[in-house]
Coordinates of C-alpha atoms in Angstrom, one line a residue:
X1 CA 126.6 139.5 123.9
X2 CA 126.2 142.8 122.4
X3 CA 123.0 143.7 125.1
X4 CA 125.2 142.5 127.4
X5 CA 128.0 145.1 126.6
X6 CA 125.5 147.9 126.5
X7 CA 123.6 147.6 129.7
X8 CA 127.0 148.1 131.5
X9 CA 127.6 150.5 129.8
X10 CA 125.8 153.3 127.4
X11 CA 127.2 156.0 126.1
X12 CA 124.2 157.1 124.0
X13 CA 121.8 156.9 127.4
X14 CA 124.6 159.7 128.4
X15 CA 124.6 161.7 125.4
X16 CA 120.6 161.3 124.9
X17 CA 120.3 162.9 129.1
X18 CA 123.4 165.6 127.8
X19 CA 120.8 167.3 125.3
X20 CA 117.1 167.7 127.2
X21 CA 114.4 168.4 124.9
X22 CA 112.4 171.2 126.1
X23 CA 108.6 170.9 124.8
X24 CA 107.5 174.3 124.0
X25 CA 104.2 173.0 122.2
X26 CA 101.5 169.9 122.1
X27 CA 103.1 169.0 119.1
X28 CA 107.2 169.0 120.7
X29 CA 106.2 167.6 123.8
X30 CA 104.8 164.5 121.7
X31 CA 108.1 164.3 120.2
X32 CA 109.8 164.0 123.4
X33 CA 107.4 161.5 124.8
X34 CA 108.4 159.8 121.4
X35 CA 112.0 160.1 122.1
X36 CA 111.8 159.3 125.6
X37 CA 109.7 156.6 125.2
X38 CA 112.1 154.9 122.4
X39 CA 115.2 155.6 124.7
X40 CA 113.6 153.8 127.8
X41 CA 113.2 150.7 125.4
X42 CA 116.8 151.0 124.2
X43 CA 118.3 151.1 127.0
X44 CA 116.0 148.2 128.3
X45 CA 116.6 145.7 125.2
X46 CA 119.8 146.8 123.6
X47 CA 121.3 146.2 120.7
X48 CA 120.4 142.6 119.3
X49 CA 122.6 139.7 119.5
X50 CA 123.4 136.5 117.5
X51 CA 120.9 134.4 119.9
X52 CA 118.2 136.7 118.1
X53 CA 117.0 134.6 115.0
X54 CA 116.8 137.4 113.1
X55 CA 120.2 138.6 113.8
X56 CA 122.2 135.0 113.8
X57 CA 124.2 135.5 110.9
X58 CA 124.9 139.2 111.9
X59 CA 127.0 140.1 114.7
X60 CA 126.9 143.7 115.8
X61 CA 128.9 143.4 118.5
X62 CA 131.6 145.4 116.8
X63 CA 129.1 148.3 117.1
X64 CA 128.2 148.5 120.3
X65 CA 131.6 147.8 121.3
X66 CA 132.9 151.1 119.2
X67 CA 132.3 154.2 121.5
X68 CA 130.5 156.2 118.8
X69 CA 130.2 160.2 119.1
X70 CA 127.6 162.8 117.9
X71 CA 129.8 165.7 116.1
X72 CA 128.9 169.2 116.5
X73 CA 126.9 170.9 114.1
X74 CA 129.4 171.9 111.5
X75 CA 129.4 174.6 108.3
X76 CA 132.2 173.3 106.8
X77 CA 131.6 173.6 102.6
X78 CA 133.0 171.0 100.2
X79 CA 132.6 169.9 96.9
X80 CA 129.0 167.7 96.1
X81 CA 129.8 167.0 92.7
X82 CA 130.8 163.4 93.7
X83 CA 127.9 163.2 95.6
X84 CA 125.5 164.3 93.6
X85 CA 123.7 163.5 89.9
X86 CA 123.4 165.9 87.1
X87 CA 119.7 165.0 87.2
X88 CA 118.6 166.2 90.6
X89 CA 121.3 169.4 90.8
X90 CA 118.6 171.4 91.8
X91 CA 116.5 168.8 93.0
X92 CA 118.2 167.5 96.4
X93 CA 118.4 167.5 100.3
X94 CA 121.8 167.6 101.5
X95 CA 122.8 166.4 105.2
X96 CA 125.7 166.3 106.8
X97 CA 126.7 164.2 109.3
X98 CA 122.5 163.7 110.0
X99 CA 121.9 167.3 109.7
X100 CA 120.4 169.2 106.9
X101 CA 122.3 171.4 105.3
X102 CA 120.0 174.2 103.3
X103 CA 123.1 176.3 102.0
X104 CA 124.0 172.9 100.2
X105 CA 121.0 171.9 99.3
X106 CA 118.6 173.4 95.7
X107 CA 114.8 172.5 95.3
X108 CA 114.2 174.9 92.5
X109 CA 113.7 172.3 90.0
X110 CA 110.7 170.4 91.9
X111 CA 107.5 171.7 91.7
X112 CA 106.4 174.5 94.6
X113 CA 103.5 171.9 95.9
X114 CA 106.0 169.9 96.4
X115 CA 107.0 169.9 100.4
X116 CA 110.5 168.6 101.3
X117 CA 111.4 170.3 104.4
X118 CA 113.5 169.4 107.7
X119 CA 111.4 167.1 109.9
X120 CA 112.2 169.2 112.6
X121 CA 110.1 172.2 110.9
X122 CA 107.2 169.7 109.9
X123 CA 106.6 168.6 113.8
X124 CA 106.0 172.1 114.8
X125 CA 104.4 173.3 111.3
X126 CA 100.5 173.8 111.8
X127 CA 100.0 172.6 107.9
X128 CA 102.0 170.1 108.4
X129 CA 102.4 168.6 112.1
X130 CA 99.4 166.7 112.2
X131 CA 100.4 164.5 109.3
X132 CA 103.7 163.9 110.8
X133 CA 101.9 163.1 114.1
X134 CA 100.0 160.4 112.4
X135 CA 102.3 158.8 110.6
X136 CA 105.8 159.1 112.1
X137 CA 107.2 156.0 114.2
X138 CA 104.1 153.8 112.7
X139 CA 106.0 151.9 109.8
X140 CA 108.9 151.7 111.4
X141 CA 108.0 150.3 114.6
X142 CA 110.9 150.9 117.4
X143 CA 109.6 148.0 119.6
X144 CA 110.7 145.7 117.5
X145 CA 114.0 147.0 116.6
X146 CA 116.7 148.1 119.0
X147 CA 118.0 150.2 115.8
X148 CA 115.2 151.9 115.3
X149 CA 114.9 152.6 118.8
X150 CA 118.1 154.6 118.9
X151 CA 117.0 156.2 116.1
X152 CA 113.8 157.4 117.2
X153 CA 115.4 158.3 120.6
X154 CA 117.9 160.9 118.8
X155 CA 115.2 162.0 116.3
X156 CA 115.6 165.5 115.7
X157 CA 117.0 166.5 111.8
X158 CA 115.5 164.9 109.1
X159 CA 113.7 164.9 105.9
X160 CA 109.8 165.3 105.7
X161 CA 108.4 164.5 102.1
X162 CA 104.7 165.7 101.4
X163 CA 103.6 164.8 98.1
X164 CA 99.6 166.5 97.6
X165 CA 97.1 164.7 96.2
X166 CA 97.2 164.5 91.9
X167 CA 100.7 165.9 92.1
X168 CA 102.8 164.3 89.6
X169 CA 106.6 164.8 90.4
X170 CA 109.0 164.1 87.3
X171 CA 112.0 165.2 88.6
X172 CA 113.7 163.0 90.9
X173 CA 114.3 164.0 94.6
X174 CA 117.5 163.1 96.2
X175 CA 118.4 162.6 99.7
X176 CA 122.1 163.1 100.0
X177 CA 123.7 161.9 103.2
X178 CA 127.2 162.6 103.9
X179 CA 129.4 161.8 106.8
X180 CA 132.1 164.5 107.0
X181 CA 134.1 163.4 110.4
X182 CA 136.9 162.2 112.1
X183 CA 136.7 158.5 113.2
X184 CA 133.6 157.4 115.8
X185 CA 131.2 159.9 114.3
X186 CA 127.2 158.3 114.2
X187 CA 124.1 160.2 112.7
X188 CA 120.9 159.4 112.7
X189 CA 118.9 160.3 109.4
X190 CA 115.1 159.9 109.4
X191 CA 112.8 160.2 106.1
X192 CA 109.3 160.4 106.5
X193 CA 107.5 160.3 103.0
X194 CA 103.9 160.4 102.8
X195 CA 102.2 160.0 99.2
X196 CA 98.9 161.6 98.5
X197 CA 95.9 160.0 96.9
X198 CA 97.5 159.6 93.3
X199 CA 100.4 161.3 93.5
X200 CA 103.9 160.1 92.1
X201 CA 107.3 160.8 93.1
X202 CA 111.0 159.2 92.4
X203 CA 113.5 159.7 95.3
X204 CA 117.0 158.9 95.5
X205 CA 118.6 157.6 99.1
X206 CA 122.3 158.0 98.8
X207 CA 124.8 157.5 101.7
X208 CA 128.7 158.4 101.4
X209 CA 131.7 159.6 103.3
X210 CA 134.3 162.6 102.7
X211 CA 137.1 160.4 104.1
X212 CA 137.9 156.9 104.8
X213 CA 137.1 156.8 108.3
X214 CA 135.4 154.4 110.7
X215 CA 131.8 155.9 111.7
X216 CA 128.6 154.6 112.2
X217 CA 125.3 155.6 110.4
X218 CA 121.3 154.4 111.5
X219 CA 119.2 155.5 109.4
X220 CA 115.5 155.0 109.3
X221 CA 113.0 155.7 106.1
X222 CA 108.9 155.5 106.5
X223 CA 106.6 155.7 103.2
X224 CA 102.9 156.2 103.8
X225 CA 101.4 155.9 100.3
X226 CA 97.7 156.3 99.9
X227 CA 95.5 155.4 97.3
X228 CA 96.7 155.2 94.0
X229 CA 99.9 156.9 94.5
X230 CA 103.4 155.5 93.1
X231 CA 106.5 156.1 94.5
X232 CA 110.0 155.0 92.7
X233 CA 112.7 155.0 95.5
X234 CA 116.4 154.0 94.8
X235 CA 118.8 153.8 97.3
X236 CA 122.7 154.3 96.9
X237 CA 125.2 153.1 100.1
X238 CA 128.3 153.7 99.4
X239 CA 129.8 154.1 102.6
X240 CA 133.2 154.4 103.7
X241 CA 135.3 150.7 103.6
X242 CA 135.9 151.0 107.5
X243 CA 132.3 152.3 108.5
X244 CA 128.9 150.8 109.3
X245 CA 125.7 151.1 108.1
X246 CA 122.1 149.7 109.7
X247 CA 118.9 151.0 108.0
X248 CA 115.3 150.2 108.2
X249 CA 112.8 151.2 105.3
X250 CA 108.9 150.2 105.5
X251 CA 106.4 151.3 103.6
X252 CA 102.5 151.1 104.2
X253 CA 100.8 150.6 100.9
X254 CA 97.2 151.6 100.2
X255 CA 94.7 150.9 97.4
X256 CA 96.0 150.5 93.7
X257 CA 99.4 151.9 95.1
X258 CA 102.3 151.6 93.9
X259 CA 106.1 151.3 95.5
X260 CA 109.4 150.4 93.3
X261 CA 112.4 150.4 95.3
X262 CA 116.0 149.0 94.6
X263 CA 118.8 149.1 96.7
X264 CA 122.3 148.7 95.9
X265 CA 125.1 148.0 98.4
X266 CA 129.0 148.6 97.5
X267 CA 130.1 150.2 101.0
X268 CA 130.8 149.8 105.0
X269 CA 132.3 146.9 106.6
X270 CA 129.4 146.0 108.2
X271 CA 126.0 146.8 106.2
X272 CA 122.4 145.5 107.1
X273 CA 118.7 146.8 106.0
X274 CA 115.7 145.9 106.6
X275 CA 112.4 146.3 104.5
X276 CA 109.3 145.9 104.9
X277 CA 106.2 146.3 102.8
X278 CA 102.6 146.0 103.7
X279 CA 99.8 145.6 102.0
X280 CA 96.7 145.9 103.9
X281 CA 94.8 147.6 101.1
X282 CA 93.0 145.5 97.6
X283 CA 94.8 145.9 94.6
X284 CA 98.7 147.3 96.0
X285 CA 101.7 146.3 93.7
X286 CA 105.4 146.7 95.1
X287 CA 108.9 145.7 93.4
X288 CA 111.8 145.3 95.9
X289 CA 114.9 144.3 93.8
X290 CA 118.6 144.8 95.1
X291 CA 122.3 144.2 94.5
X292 CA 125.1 144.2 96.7
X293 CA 128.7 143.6 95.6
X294 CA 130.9 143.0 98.6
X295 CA 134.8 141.7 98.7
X296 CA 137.2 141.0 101.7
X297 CA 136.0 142.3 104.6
X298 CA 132.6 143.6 104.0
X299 CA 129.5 141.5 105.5
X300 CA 125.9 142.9 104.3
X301 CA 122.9 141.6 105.4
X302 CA 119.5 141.8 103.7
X303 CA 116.1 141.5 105.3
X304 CA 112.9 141.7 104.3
X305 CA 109.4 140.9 105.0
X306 CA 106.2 141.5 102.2
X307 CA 103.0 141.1 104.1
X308 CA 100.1 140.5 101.9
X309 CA 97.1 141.1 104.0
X310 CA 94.2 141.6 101.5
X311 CA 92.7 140.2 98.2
X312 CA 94.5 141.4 94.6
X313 CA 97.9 142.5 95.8
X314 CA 101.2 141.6 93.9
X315 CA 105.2 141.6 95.1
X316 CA 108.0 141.0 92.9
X317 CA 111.6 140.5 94.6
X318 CA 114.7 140.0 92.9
X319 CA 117.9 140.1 95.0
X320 CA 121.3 139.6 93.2
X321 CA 124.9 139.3 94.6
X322 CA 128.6 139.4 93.8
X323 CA 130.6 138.4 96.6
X324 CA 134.5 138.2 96.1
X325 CA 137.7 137.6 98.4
X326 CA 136.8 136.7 102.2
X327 CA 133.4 138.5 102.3
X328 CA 129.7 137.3 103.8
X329 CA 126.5 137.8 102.5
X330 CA 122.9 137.5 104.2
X331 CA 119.4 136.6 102.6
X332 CA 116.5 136.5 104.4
X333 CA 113.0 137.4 102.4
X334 CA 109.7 136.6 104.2
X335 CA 106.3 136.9 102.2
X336 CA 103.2 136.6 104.4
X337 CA 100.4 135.9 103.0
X338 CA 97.4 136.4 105.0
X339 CA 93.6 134.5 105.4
X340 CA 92.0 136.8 103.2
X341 CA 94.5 137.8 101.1
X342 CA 93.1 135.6 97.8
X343 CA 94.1 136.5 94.4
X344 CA 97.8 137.3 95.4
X345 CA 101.2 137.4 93.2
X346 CA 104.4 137.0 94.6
X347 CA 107.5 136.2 93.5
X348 CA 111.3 136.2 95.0
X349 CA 114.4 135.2 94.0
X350 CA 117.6 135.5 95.1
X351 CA 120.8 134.5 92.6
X352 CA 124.4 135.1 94.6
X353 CA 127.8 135.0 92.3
X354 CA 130.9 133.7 94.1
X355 CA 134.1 135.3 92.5
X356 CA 136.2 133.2 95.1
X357 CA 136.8 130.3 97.6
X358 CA 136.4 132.4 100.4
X359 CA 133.2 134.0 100.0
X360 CA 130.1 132.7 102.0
X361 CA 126.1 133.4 101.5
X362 CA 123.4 132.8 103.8
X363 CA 120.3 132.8 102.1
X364 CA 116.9 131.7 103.2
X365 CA 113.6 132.7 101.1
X366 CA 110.8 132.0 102.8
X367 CA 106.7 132.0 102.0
X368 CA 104.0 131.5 104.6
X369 CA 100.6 131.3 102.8
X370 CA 97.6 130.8 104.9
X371 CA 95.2 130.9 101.9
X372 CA 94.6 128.6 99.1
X373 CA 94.0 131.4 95.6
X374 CA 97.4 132.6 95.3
X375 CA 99.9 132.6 92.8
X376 CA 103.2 132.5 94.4
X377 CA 106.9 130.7 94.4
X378 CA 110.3 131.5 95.7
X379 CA 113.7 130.6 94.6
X380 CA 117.6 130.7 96.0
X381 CA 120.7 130.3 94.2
X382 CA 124.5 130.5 95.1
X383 CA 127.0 129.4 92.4
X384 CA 130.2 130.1 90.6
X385 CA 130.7 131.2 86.6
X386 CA 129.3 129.3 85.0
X387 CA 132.7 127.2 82.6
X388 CA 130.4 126.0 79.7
X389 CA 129.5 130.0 78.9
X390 CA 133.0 130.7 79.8
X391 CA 134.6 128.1 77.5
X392 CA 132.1 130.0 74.7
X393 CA 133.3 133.5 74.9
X394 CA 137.3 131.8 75.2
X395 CA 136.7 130.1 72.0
X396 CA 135.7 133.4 70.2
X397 CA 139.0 134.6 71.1
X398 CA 138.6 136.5 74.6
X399 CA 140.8 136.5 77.5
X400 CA 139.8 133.9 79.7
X401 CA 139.8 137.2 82.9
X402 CA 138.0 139.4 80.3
X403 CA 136.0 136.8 79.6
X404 CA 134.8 136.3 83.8
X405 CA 134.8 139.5 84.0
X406 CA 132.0 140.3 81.3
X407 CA 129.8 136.6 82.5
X408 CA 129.9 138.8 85.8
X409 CA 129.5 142.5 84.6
X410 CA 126.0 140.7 82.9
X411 CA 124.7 138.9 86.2
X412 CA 124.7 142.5 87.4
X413 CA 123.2 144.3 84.6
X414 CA 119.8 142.3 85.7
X415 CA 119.1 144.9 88.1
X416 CA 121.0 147.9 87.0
X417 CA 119.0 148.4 83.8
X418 CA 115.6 148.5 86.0
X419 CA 117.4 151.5 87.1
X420 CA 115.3 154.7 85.4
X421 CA 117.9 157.5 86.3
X422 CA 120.9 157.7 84.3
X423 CA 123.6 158.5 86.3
X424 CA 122.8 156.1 88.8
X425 CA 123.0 153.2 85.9
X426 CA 126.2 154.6 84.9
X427 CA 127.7 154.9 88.4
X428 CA 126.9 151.2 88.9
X429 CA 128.2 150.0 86.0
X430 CA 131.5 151.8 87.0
X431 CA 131.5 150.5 90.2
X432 CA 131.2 146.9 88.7
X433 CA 133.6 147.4 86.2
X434 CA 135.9 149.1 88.6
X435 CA 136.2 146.4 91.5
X436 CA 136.7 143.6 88.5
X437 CA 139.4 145.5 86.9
X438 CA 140.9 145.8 90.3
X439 CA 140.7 142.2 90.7
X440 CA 141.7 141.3 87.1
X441 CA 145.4 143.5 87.8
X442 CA 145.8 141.5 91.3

């Protein structure tokens, strides 16, 4: 089993004891109790195994096989314009293998009340390290996640988003990472986002690679939103074809809040997120839609858990997926609803398009609803193109490929065109039209 393999042996236990943090304040040496803290439970629990119920359809023995290496801080200057959107050129945070980058990154488009700074400066910050102190490691709890753990443990670069209270942010902030290494590189980006009394913001989570090369990327995102605020939140991972990705993203929701996220999946061998929403405060809304499009020898895995705790809350989760060649897809969405949480709304669905004989879904929606007012259902679906709308478009003269390939280009366009930025629309439709060309010249 993976824990198995890492409690012989654990490379990042040495690498974590190679770099000593050094507390030279209250708020530091509360970081490094942090860190310490997250390592001891690490090393004790491991990574998780496929005799985890969570983890059964996901092995990630492969990762904590692959002896993994932090590169050294680098300079090394390269073109961003494939990173990057037109929208947010002077709106973005770019990171390099986990580490900020400032000479690669512009703010001067974002408003100066606007704080999106290195985490590392907001821990020791006196304006700022006492909202970091209360709200970093509480969403995402490391306990319960030996990723997280390991993320927490090598916490030290990251972002830190402060949106003020009434500050209304139109441009879009993005949150470039890149991984510019050899093979066996791993980062660890953090995001810690913490929404004001109504405030709004739209950020952009995009992960990608300089080269094809087989590295490994944990990444953990928090989102504090307080009363009223609204956060939009799009994440992009299009990782290398050889790497792997794991990511957690949880967001604490409070009064009349409200959080929009969409995720979309093309990259990495072996991809897995989890998120997690809670609403423990009257009248919170939250969207959490997705896509992931995955061919021969890609497995992604999808987890996530709403938890409606109080009265007058509403979730809305669509999940969509095009799975071709010898590829594997996981579903798992979990909406609690709690005793006193009457008057909820929430829907989930998840719709999966096979493109061959040899792809494979796992999908298990799931509702638990412990009180009687609700409004609520949930819904699965795995299938093939469907002939009799096949057999339509073929009888008003299209190419029976052209003819798959546009049925399929539409069951995507579902969640693309909730997509407000632009380029990001047009990327994905690209990407979708891209990997069905490729198939349609095979």
């Amino acid at each position: 089993m993976a824990t198995e393999i890492l409690k012989t042996e654990n490379p990042y236990l040495e690498a974590f004891r190679a770099v000593p943090v050094q507390p030279t304040s209250e708020r530091t040496a509360w970081l490094a109790r942090l860190r310490r803290n997250a390592m001891d439970h690490f090393t004790e629990v491991g990574f998780p195994s496929v005799h985890d119920e969570e983890w059964k359809y996901t092995n990630v023995a492969p990762i904590a096989r692959f002896a993994f290496e932090i590169p050294a801080p680098q300079q090394t200057a390269f073109d961003l314009t494939e990173f990057t959107y037109p929208e947010t050129a002077k709106s973005q945070l770019v990171f390099v293998n986990g580490v900020l980058r400032n000479e690669l990154s512009d703010l001067s488009a974002l408003p100066d009340q606007l704080v999106a700074i290195d985490l590392s400066t907001a821990v020791v910050d006196e304006r700022y390290g006492d909202i970091v102190w209360q709200h970093l490691a509480q969403q995402a709890d490391y306990v319960a996640n030996g990723f997280v753990a390991l993320n927490t443990a090598f916490l030290s670069s990251g972002a830190f988003i402060y949106v003020p209270k009434n500050l209304i942010v139109e441009t879009p902030l993005h949150l470039v990472f890149i991984c510019d290494s050899e093979d066996k590189a791993v980062s660890f980006p953090r995001v810690l986002v913490v929404a004001e009394e109504s405030s709004s913001i739209s950020l952009i989570e995009t992960y990608a690679a300089t080269a094809e090369t087989a590295y490994f990327t944990n990444a953990v995102v928090e989102l504090a939103l307080k009363d009223n605020a609204r956060v939009t939140h799009y994440k992009v991972q299009r990782e290398s074809k050889d790497a792997f990705h794991v990511a957690t993203t949880a967001a604490d929701l409070g009064r009349n809040s409200n959080y929009d996220t969409t995720t979309i999946t093309l990259g990495a061998q072996l991809s897995r997120h989890d998120i997690a929403a809670i609403m423990d405060n009257e009248g919170a809304e939250c969207r959490v839609d997705g896509l992931y499009i995955v061919t021969t020898g890609q497995h992604t895995d999808t987890h996530s858990v709403i938890d409606h705790r109080k009265p007058n809350c509403s979730s809305h989760q669509l999940y969509k997926g095009i799975l071709d060649g010898k590829s594997r897809a996981v579903f798992n969405g979990k909406i609690f609803v709690r005793h006193d949480a009457q008057k909820t709304d929430a829907m989930q669905t998840n719709k999966n398009l096979l493109l061959s004989k040899d792809a494979r879904v796992d999908t298990k929606p799931q509702l638990e609803i412990l009180a009687d007012d609700v409004k609520c259902a949930h819904g699965a679906a795995v299938g093939q193109i469907d002939e009799d709308e096949l057999f339509y478009l073929e009888t008003r003269g299209i190419h029976p490929d052209l003819a798959r390939n546009l049925l399929t280009y539409g069951f995507a366009e579902e969640v693309i065109t909730n997509i407000s930025v632009a380029s990001i629309r047009q990327e994905l439709d690209e990407a979708v039209l891209n990997r069905l060309n490729a198939r349609l010249e095979v």
